[in-house]
Coordinates of C-alpha atoms and ligand atoms in Angstrom, one line a residue:
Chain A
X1 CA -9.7 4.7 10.2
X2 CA -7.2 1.8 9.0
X3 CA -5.8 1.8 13.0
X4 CA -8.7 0.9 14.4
X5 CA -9.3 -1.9 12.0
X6 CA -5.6 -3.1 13.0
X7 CA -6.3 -2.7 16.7
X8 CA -9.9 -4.7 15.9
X9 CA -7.5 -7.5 14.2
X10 CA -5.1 -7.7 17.1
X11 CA -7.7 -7.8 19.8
X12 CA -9.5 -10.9 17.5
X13 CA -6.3 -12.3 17.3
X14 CA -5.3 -12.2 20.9
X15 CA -8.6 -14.0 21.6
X16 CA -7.4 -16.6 19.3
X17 CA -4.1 -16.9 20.2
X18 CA -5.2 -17.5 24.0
X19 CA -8.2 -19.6 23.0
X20 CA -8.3 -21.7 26.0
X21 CA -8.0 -18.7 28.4
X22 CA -10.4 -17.0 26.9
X23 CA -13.1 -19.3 26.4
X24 CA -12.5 -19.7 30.5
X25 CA -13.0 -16.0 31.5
X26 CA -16.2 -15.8 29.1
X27 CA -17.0 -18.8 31.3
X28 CA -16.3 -16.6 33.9
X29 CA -17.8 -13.6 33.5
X30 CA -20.6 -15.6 32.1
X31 CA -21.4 -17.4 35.9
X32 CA -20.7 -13.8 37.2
X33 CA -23.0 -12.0 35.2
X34 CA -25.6 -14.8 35.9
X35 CA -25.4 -15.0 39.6
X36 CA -26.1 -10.6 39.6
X37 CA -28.7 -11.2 37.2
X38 CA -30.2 -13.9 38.9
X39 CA -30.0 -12.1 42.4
X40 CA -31.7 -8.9 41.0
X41 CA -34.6 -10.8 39.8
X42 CA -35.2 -12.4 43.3
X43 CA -34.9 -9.3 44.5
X44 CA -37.6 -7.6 42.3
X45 CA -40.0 -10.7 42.7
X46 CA -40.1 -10.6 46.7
X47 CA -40.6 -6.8 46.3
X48 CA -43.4 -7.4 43.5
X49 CA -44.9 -10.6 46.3
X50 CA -44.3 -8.3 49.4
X51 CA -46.4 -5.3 47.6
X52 CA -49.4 -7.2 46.0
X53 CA -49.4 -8.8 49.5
X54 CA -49.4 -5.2 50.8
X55 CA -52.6 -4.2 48.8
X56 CA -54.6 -6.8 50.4
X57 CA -53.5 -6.3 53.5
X58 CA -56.7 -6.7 56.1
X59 CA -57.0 -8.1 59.5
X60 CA -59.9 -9.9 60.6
X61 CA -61.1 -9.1 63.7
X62 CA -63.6 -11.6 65.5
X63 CA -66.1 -9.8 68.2
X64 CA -67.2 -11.5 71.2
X65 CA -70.8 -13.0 70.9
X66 CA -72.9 -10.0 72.8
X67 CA -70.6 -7.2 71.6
X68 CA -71.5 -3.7 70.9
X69 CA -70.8 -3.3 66.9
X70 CA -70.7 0.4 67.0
X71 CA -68.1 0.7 69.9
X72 CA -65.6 -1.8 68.7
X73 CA -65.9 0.1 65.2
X74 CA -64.9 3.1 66.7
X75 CA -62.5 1.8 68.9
X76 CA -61.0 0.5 66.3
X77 CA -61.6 3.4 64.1
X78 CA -59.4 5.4 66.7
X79 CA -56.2 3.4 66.4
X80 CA -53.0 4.9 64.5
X81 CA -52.4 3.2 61.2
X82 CA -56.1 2.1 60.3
X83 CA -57.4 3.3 57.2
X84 CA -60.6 1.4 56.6
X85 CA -63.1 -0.7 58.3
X86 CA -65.8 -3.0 57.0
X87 CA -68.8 -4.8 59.5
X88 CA -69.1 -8.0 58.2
X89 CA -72.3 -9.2 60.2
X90 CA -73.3 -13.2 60.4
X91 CA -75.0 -13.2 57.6
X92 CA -72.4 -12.2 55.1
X93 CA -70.1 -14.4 56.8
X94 CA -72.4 -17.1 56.2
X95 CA -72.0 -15.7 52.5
X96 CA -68.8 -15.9 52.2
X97 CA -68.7 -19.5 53.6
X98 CA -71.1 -20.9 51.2
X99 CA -68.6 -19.1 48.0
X100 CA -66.1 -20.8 49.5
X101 CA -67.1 -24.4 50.4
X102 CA -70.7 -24.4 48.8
X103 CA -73.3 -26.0 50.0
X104 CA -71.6 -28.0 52.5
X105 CA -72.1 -25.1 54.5
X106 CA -75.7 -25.4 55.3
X107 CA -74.6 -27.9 58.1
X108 CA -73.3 -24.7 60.0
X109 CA -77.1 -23.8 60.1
X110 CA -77.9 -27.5 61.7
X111 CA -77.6 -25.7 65.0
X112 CA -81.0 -23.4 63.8
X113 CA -78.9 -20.5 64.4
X114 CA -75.8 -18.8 62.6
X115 CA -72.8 -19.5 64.8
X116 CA -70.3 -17.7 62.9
X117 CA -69.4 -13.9 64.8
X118 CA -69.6 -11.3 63.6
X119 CA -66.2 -9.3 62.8
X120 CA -64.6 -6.3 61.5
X121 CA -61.9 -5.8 58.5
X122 CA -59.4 -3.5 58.9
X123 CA -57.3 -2.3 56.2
X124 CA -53.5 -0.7 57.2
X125 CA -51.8 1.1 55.3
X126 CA -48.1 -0.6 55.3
X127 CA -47.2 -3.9 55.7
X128 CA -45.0 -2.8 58.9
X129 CA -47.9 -1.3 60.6
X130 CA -49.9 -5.0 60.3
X131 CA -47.8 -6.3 63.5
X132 CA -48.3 -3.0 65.5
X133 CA -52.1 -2.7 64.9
X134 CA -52.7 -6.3 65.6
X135 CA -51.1 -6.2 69.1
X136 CA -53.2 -2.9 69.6
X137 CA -56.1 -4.3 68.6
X138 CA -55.8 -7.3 71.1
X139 CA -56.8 -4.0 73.8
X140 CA -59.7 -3.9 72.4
X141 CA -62.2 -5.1 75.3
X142 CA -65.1 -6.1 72.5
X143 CA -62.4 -8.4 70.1
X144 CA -62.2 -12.2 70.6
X145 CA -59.5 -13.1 68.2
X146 CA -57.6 -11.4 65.3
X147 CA -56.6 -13.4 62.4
X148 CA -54.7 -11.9 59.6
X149 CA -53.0 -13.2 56.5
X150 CA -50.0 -10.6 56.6
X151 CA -48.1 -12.6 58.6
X152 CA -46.5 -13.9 55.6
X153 CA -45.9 -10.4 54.3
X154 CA -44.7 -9.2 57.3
X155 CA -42.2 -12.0 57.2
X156 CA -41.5 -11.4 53.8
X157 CA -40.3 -7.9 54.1
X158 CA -38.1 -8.6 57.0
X159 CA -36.7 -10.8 54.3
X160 CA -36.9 -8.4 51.3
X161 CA -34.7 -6.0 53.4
X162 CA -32.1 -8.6 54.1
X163 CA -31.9 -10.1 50.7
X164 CA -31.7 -6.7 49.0
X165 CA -28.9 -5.6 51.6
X166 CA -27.1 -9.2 51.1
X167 CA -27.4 -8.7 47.4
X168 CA -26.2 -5.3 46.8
X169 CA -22.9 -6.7 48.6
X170 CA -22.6 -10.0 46.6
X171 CA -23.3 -7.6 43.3
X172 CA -20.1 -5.6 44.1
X173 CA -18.3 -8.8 45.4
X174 CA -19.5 -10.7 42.0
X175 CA -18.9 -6.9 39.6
X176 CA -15.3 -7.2 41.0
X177 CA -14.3 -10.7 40.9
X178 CA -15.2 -10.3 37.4
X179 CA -12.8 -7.3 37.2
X180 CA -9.7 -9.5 38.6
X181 CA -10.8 -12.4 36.1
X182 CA -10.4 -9.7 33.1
X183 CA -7.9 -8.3 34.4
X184 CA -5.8 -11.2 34.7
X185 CA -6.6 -12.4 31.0
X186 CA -5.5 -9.1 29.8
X187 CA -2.5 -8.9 31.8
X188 CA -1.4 -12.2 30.8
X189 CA -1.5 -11.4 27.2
X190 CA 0.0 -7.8 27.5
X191 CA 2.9 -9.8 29.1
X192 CA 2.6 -12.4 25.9
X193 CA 3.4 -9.6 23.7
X194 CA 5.9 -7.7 26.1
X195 CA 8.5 -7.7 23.1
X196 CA 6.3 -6.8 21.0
X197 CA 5.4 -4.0 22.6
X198 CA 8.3 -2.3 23.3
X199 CA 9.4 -2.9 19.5
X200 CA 6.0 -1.2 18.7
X201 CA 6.9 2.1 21.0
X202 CA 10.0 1.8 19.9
X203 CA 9.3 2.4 15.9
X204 CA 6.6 5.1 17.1
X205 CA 3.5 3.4 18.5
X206 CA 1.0 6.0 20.4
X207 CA -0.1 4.2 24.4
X208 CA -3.7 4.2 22.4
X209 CA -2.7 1.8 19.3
X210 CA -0.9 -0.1 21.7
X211 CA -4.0 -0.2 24.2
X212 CA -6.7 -0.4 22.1
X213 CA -6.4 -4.3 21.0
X214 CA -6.4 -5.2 24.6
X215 CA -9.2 -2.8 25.6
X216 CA -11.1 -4.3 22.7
X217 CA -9.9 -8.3 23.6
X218 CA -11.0 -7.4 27.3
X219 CA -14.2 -5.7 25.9
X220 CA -14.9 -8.7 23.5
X221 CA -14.9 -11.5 26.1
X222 CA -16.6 -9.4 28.8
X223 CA -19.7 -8.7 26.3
X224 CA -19.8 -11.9 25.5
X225 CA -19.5 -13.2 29.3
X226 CA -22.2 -11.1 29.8
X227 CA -24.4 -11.8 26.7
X228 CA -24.9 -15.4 27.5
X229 CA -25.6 -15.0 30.9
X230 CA -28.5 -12.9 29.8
X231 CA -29.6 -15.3 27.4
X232 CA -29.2 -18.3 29.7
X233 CA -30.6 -16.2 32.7
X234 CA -33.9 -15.2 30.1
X235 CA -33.8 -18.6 29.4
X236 CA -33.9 -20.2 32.5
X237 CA -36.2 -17.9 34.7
X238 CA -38.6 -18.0 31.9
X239 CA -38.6 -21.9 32.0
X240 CA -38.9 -21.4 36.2
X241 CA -42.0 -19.2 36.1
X242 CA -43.5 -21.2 34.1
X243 CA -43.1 -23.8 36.4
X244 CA -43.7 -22.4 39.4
X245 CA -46.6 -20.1 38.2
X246 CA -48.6 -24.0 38.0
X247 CA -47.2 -25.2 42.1
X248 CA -47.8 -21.7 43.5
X249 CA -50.3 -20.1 41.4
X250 CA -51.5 -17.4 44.2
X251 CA -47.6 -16.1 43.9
X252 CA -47.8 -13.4 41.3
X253 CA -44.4 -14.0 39.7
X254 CA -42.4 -11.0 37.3
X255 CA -43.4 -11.9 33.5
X256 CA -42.8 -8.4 31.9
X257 CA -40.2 -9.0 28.8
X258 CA -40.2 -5.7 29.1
X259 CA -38.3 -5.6 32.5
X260 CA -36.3 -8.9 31.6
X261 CA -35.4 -6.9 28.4
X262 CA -34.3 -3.8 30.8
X263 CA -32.6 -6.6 33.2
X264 CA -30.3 -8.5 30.2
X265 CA -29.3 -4.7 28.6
X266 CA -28.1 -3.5 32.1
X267 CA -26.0 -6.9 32.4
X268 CA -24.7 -6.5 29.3
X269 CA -23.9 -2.4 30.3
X270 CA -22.7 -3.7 33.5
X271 CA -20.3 -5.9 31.6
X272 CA -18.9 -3.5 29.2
X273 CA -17.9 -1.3 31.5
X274 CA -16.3 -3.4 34.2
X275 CA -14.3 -5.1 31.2
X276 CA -13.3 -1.3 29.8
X277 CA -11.8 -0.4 32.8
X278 CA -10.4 -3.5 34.2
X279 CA -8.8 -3.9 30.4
X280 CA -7.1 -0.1 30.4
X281 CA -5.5 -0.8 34.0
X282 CA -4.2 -4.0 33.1
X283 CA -2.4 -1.9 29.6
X284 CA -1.6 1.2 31.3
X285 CA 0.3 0.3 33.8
X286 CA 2.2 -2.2 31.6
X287 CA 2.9 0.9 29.2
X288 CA 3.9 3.7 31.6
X289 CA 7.0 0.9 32.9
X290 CA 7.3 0.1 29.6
X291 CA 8.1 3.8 27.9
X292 CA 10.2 4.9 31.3
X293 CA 13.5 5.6 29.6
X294 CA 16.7 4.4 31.3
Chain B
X1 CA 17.7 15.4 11.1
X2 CA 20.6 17.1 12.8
X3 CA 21.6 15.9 16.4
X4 CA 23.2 18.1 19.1
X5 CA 24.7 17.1 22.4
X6 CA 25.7 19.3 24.8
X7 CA 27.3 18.1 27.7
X8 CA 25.6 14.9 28.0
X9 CA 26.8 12.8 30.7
X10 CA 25.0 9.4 31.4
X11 CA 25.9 7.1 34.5
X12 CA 24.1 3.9 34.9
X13 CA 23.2 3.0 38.9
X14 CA 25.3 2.6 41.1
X15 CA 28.2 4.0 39.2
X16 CA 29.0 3.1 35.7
X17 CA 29.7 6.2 33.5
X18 CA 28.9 5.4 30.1
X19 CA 28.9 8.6 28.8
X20 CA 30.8 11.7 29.9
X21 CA 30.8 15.4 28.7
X22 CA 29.7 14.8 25.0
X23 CA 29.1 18.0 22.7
X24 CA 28.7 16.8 19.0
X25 CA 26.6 18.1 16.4
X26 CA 25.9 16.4 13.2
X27 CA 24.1 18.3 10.7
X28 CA 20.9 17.1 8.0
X29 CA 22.3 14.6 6.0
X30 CA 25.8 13.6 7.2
X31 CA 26.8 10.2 7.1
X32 CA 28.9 9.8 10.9
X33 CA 30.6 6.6 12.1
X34 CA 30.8 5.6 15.5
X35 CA 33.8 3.8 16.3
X36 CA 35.2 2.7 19.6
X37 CA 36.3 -0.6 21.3
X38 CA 33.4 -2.9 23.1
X39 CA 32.1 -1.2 26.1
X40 CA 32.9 2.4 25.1
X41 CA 29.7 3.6 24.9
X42 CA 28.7 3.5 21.3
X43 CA 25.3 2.1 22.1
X44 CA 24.6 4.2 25.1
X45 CA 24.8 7.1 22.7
X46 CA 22.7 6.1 20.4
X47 CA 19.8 5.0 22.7
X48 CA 19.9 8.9 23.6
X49 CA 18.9 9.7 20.5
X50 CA 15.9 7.4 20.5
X51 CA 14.9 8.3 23.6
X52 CA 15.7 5.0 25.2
X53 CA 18.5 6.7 27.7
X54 CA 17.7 9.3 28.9
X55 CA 21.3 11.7 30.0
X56 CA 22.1 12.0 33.8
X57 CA 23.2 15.9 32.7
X58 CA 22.8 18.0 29.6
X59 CA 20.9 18.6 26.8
X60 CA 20.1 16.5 23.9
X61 CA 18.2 17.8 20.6
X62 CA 17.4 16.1 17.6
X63 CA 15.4 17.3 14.7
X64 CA 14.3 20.6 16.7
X65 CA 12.7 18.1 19.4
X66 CA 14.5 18.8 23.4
X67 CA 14.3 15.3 24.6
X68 CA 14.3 15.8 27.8
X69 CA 10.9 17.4 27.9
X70 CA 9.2 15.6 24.8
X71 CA 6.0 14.0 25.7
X72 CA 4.5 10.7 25.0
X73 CA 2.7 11.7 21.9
X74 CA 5.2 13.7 20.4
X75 CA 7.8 11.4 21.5
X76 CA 5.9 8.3 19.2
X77 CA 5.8 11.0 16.6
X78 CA 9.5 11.8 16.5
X79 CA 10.0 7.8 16.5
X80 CA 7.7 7.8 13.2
X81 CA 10.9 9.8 11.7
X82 CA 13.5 7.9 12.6
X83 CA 15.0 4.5 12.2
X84 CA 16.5 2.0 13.8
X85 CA 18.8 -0.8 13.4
X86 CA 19.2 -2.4 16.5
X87 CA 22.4 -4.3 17.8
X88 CA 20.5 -7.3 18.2
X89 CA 17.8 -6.3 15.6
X90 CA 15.1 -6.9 17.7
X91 CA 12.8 -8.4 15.2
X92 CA 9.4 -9.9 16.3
X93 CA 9.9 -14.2 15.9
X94 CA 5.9 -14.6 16.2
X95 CA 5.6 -12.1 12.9
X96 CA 7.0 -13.0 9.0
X97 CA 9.6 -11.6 7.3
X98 CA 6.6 -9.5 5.6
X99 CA 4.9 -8.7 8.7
X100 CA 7.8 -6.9 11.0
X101 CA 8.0 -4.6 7.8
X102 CA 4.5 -4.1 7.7
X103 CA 3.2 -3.5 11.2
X104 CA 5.5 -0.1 11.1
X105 CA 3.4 0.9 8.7
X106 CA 0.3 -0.2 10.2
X107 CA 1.3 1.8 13.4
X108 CA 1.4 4.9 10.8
X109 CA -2.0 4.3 10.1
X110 CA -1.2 4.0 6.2
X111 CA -3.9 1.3 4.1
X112 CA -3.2 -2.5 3.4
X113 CA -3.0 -1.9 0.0
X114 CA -0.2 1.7 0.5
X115 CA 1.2 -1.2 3.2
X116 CA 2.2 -3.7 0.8
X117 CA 3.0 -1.6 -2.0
X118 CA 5.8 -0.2 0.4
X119 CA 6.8 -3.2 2.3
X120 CA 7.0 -5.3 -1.3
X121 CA 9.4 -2.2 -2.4
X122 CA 11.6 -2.7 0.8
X123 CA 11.9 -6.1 1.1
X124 CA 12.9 -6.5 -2.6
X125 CA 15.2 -3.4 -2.1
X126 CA 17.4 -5.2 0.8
X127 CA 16.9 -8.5 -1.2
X128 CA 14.9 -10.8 0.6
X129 CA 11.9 -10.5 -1.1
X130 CA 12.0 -14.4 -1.7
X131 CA 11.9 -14.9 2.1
X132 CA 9.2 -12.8 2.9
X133 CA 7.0 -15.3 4.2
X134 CA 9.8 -16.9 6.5
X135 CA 9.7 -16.1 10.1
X136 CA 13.4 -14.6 11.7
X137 CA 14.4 -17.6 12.9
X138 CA 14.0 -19.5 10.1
X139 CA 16.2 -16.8 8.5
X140 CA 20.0 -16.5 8.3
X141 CA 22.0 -13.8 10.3
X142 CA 22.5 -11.8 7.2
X143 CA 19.0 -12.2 6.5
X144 CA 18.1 -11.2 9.9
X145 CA 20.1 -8.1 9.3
X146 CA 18.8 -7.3 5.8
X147 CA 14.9 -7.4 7.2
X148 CA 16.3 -5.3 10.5
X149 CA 17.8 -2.3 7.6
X150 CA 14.3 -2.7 5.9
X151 CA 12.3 -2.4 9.1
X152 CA 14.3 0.5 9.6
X153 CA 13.9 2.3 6.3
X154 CA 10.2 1.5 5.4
X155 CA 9.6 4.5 6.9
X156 CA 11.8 7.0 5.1
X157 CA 13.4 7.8 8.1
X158 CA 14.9 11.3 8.2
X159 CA 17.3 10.2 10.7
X160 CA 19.0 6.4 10.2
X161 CA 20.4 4.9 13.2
X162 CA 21.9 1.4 12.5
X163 CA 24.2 0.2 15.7
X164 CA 26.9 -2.2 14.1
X165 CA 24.2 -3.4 10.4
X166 CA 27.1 -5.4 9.6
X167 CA 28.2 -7.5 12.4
X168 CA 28.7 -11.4 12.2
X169 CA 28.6 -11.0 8.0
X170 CA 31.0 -11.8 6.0
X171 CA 32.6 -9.0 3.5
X172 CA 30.8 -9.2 0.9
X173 CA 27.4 -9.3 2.6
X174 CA 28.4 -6.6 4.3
X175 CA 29.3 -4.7 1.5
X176 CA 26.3 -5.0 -0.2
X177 CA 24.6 -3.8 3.1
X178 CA 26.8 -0.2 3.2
X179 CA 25.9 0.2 -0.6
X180 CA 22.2 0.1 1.0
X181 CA 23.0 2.3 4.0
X182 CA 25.0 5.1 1.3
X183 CA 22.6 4.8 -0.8
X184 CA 19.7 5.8 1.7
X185 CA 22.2 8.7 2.9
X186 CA 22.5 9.8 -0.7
X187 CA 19.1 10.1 -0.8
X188 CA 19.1 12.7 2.3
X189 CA 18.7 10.6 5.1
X190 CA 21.2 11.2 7.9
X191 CA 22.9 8.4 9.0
X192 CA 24.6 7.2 12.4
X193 CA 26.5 4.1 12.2
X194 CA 28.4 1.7 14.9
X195 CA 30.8 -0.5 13.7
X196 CA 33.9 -2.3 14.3
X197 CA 34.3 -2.8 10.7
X198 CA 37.4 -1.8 9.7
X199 CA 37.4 -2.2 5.9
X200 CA 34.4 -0.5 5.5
X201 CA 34.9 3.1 7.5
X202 CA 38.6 3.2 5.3
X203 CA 36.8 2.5 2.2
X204 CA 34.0 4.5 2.2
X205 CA 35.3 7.6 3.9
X206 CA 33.4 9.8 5.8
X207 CA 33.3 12.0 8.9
X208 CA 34.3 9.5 11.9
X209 CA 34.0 9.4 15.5
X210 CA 35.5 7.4 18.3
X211 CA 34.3 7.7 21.8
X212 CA 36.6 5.9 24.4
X213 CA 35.2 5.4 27.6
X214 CA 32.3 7.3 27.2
X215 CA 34.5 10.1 25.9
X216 CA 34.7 11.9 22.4
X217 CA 38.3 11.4 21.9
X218 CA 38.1 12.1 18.1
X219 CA 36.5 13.6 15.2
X220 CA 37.7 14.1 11.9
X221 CA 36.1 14.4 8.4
X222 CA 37.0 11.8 5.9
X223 CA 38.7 10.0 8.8
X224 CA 39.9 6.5 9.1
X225 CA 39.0 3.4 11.5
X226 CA 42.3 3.6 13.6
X227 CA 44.0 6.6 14.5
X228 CA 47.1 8.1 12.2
X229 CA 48.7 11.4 12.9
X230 CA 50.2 13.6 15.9
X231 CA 49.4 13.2 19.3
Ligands
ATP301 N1 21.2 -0.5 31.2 C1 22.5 -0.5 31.6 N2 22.7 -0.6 32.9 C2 24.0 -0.5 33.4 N3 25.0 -0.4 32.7 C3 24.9 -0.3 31.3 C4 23.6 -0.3 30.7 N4 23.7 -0.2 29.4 C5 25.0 -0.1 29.2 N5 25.8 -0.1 30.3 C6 27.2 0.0 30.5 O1 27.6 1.2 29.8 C7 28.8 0.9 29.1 C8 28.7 1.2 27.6 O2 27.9 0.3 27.0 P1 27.5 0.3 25.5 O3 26.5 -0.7 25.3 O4 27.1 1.7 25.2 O5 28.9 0.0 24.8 P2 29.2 -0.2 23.2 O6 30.1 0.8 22.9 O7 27.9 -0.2 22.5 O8 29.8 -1.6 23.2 P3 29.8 -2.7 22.0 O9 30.7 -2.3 21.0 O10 30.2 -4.0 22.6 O11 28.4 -2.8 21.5 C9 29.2 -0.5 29.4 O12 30.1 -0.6 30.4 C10 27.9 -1.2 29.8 O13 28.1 -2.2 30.7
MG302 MG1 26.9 -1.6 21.4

């Protein structure tokens, strides 16, 4: 198809002949691109923290000194959300102590006997039911004190929920600023080659030759815009993890190329099409005011 | 390409009549002049047949095709088969000589190698072969003129429309630029031409037809620039 290799020549061309403008909205689309990239990995990392944290989700609950074991279990046992419960008596507290600090903790047995409680795990099933079982389980006549590390996590998916709300709106704010960016670059050079046009229609150009070198321009420099950012956004959270993977090495960060790869072809999707259609409105609009007879 | 008006009337907003109450019909291969002083409506006319104007009232046909009712695609198509000189020729300064031949061809979807075959042909044809690499405004008006006929004819047009080819040159350019246009007609294209040139519609007779404001107030065969005869 000869046509198509002209419109592929114009399109070039128009990229060249506005060189400065387009290097600025492949800037553009570029720091677009980025920030949505960027936002949906922070997103999937604080899902991927908030469910490991959800896995080994247990409270600890501490029983006063002269308890009765067997009621507190079932007491416990009784409560909506609990799945499991575990005794862990003195001794395997003691245990755990020693695997922790060593043998520093033979001082706890200075006392000649082993002060540490006795207490019960509970596992919940969601990280929203942690909050609700704890303050239930303060009712509980035989339990000192309840410690549990889902704090965090319940924290945390307060904050998942916001930042995936906030960042489904800034994706549609950042998706459309791009549009207007393209769609200006493309309007400005249908307007470049207004006469050109019309000479064009008039010596029997179709709306599709005449379109298709700004579809392709638009589609050129939103690909690209969105290429780079993939690169620079691989490039960059790759360099972060590894980073942060050494300061916070309990956090289990996303490494999957895998999803990266999945991540960098969406943007790049993502940019095609929002460049496709901005590109077409900026032509056809142009064209239907340009082929109104008088 | 044979044209027929029938009771085309075209008034500009708010109130200019630049056409009124035209029936003509010119047949496949005529050669027709369009005379008429400045503001008659010469150019109106012609812009119906391209589809630039389109007529308050009536009907307008050209080459089979209802105007009025043609569609974008076809409309680009029935372009393809016609030509046009254009009063101010209209030719692209950002493109050379070479290039406002070929990028009608391009638009036809013919190859590089068919497109300079035929735009070489052309541009020796109307003589300015030499300046083919010259952009318009480096060229001379009759320069400008000859690359405007070119434009116009690389096509084979079946239909030539050439609104005044031969203004601002002297006689003999324009001479040699009616040789070009007959010839093209001898060779079957039709051929609607506006001109104020008096030498040339008494030299090289044909049918002629003056339009005063906006009215077709004569048509004779073989007819002459001014009028001569009865009232
Ligand atoms: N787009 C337009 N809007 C309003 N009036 C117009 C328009 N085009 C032409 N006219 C008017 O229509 C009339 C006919 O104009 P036209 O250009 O057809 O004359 P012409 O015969 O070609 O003149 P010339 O010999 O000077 O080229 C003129 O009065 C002109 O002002
Ligand atoms: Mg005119």
């Amino acid at each position: 198809m000869a046509a198509v290799r002209y419109a592929c020549r114009d399109g070039w061309r128009l990229i060249v002949r506005h060189w400065g403008m387009s290097l600025l909205t492949i800037f553009t689309a570029m720091s677009v691109f980025f920030i949505i990239g960027a936002s949906t990995l922070f997103v999937l990392n604080v899902r991927n923290i908030v469910s490991s944290l959800e896995n080994q989700m247990t409270i600890q609950a501490y029983l006063k000194p002269k308890a009765d074991v067997k009621a507190a279990e079932k007491a416990i046992k009784a409560l909506p959300y609990v799945k499991e419960t575990k005794l862990i008596t003195k001794d395997m507290a003691l245990e755990r102590l020693r695997s922790r600090i060593g043998e520093q903790a033979k001082a706890v047995m200075l006392l000649g006997e082993n002060p540490l409680p006795e207490s019960i795990e509970i596992k919940v099933r969601k990280a929203s039911d942690v909050a609700e079982t704890a303050r239930l389980l303060v009712a509980v006549p035989e339990i000192e004190d309840i410690v549990y590390a889902g704090r965090v996590a319940e924290k945390l998916t307060k904050v998942s929920g916001f930042v995936e709300k906030f960042s489904i709106v800034m994706l549609l704010v950042a998706i459309a600023a791009s549009g207007v960016v393209l769609f200006n670059t493309i309007r400005i050079s249908v307007y470049s080659r207004e006469e050109e046009i019309g000479v064009m229609m008039m010596v029997g150009a179709t709306s599709t030759y005449v379109t298709l070198p700004f579809v392709i321009q638009g589609f050129i420099l939103g690909l690209t815009g969105a290429f780079f950012a993939s690169l620079l956004l691989g490039g960059t959270y790759y360099a972060a993890v590894t980073r942060l993977k050494d300061m916070l090495p309990f956090i289990p960060f996303i490494e999957s190329t895998k999803l990266t790869g999945k991540l960098a072809f969406m943007l790049i999707c993502c940019g095609a099409t929002v460049s496709l259609i901005s590109s077409l409105m900026a032509v056809e609009k142009f064209i239907r005011k340009a082929s109104k007879p008088l | 390409m044979e044209i027929k008006f029938s009771g085309v009337t075209k008034i500009f907003q708010p109130d200019i009549i630049a056409l009124e109450d035209i029936y003509m019909q010119v047949e496949k291969g005529e050669f027709v002049y369009l005379v008429g002083e400045t503001g008659s409506g010469k150019t109106t006319l012609m812009r119906c047949i391209t589809r630039e104007v389109i007529p308050t009232r009536g009907q307008i046909s050209v080459g089979g095709n209802l105007l009025r009712k043609i569609n974008r695609f076809d409309l680009a198509l029935f372009r393809r088969d016609i030509g046009v000189v254009f009063q101010s020729f209209l030719l692209l300064p950002n493109l050379t000589a070479f290039e406002n031949v070929a990028f009608v061809l391009e638009i036809m979807g013919l190859t590089p190698r068919e497109i300079t075959e035929r735009a070489s042909e052309v541009l020796k044809l109307v003589g300015i072969w030499r300046r083919r690499n010259l952009y318009p405004p480096q060229l001379s008006g009759g320069e400008q003129q000859r690359l405007a006929i070119a434009r116009a004819i690389v096509n084979s047009p079946s239909l030539l429309i050439a609104d005044e080819p031969t203004g601002n040159l002297d006689t003999h350019t324009a001479d040699e630029i009616m040789q070009l246009i007959l010839g093209i007609n001898a060779a079957g294209t039709t051929v609607m031409m506006a001109t104020h040139n008096q030498y040339l519609v008494d030299t090289y007779r044909h049918r002629v037809i003056e339009i005063h404001r906006g009215r077709i107030v004569r048509d004779e065969e073989q007819g002459r620039y001014e009028h001569h005869g009865s009232c």
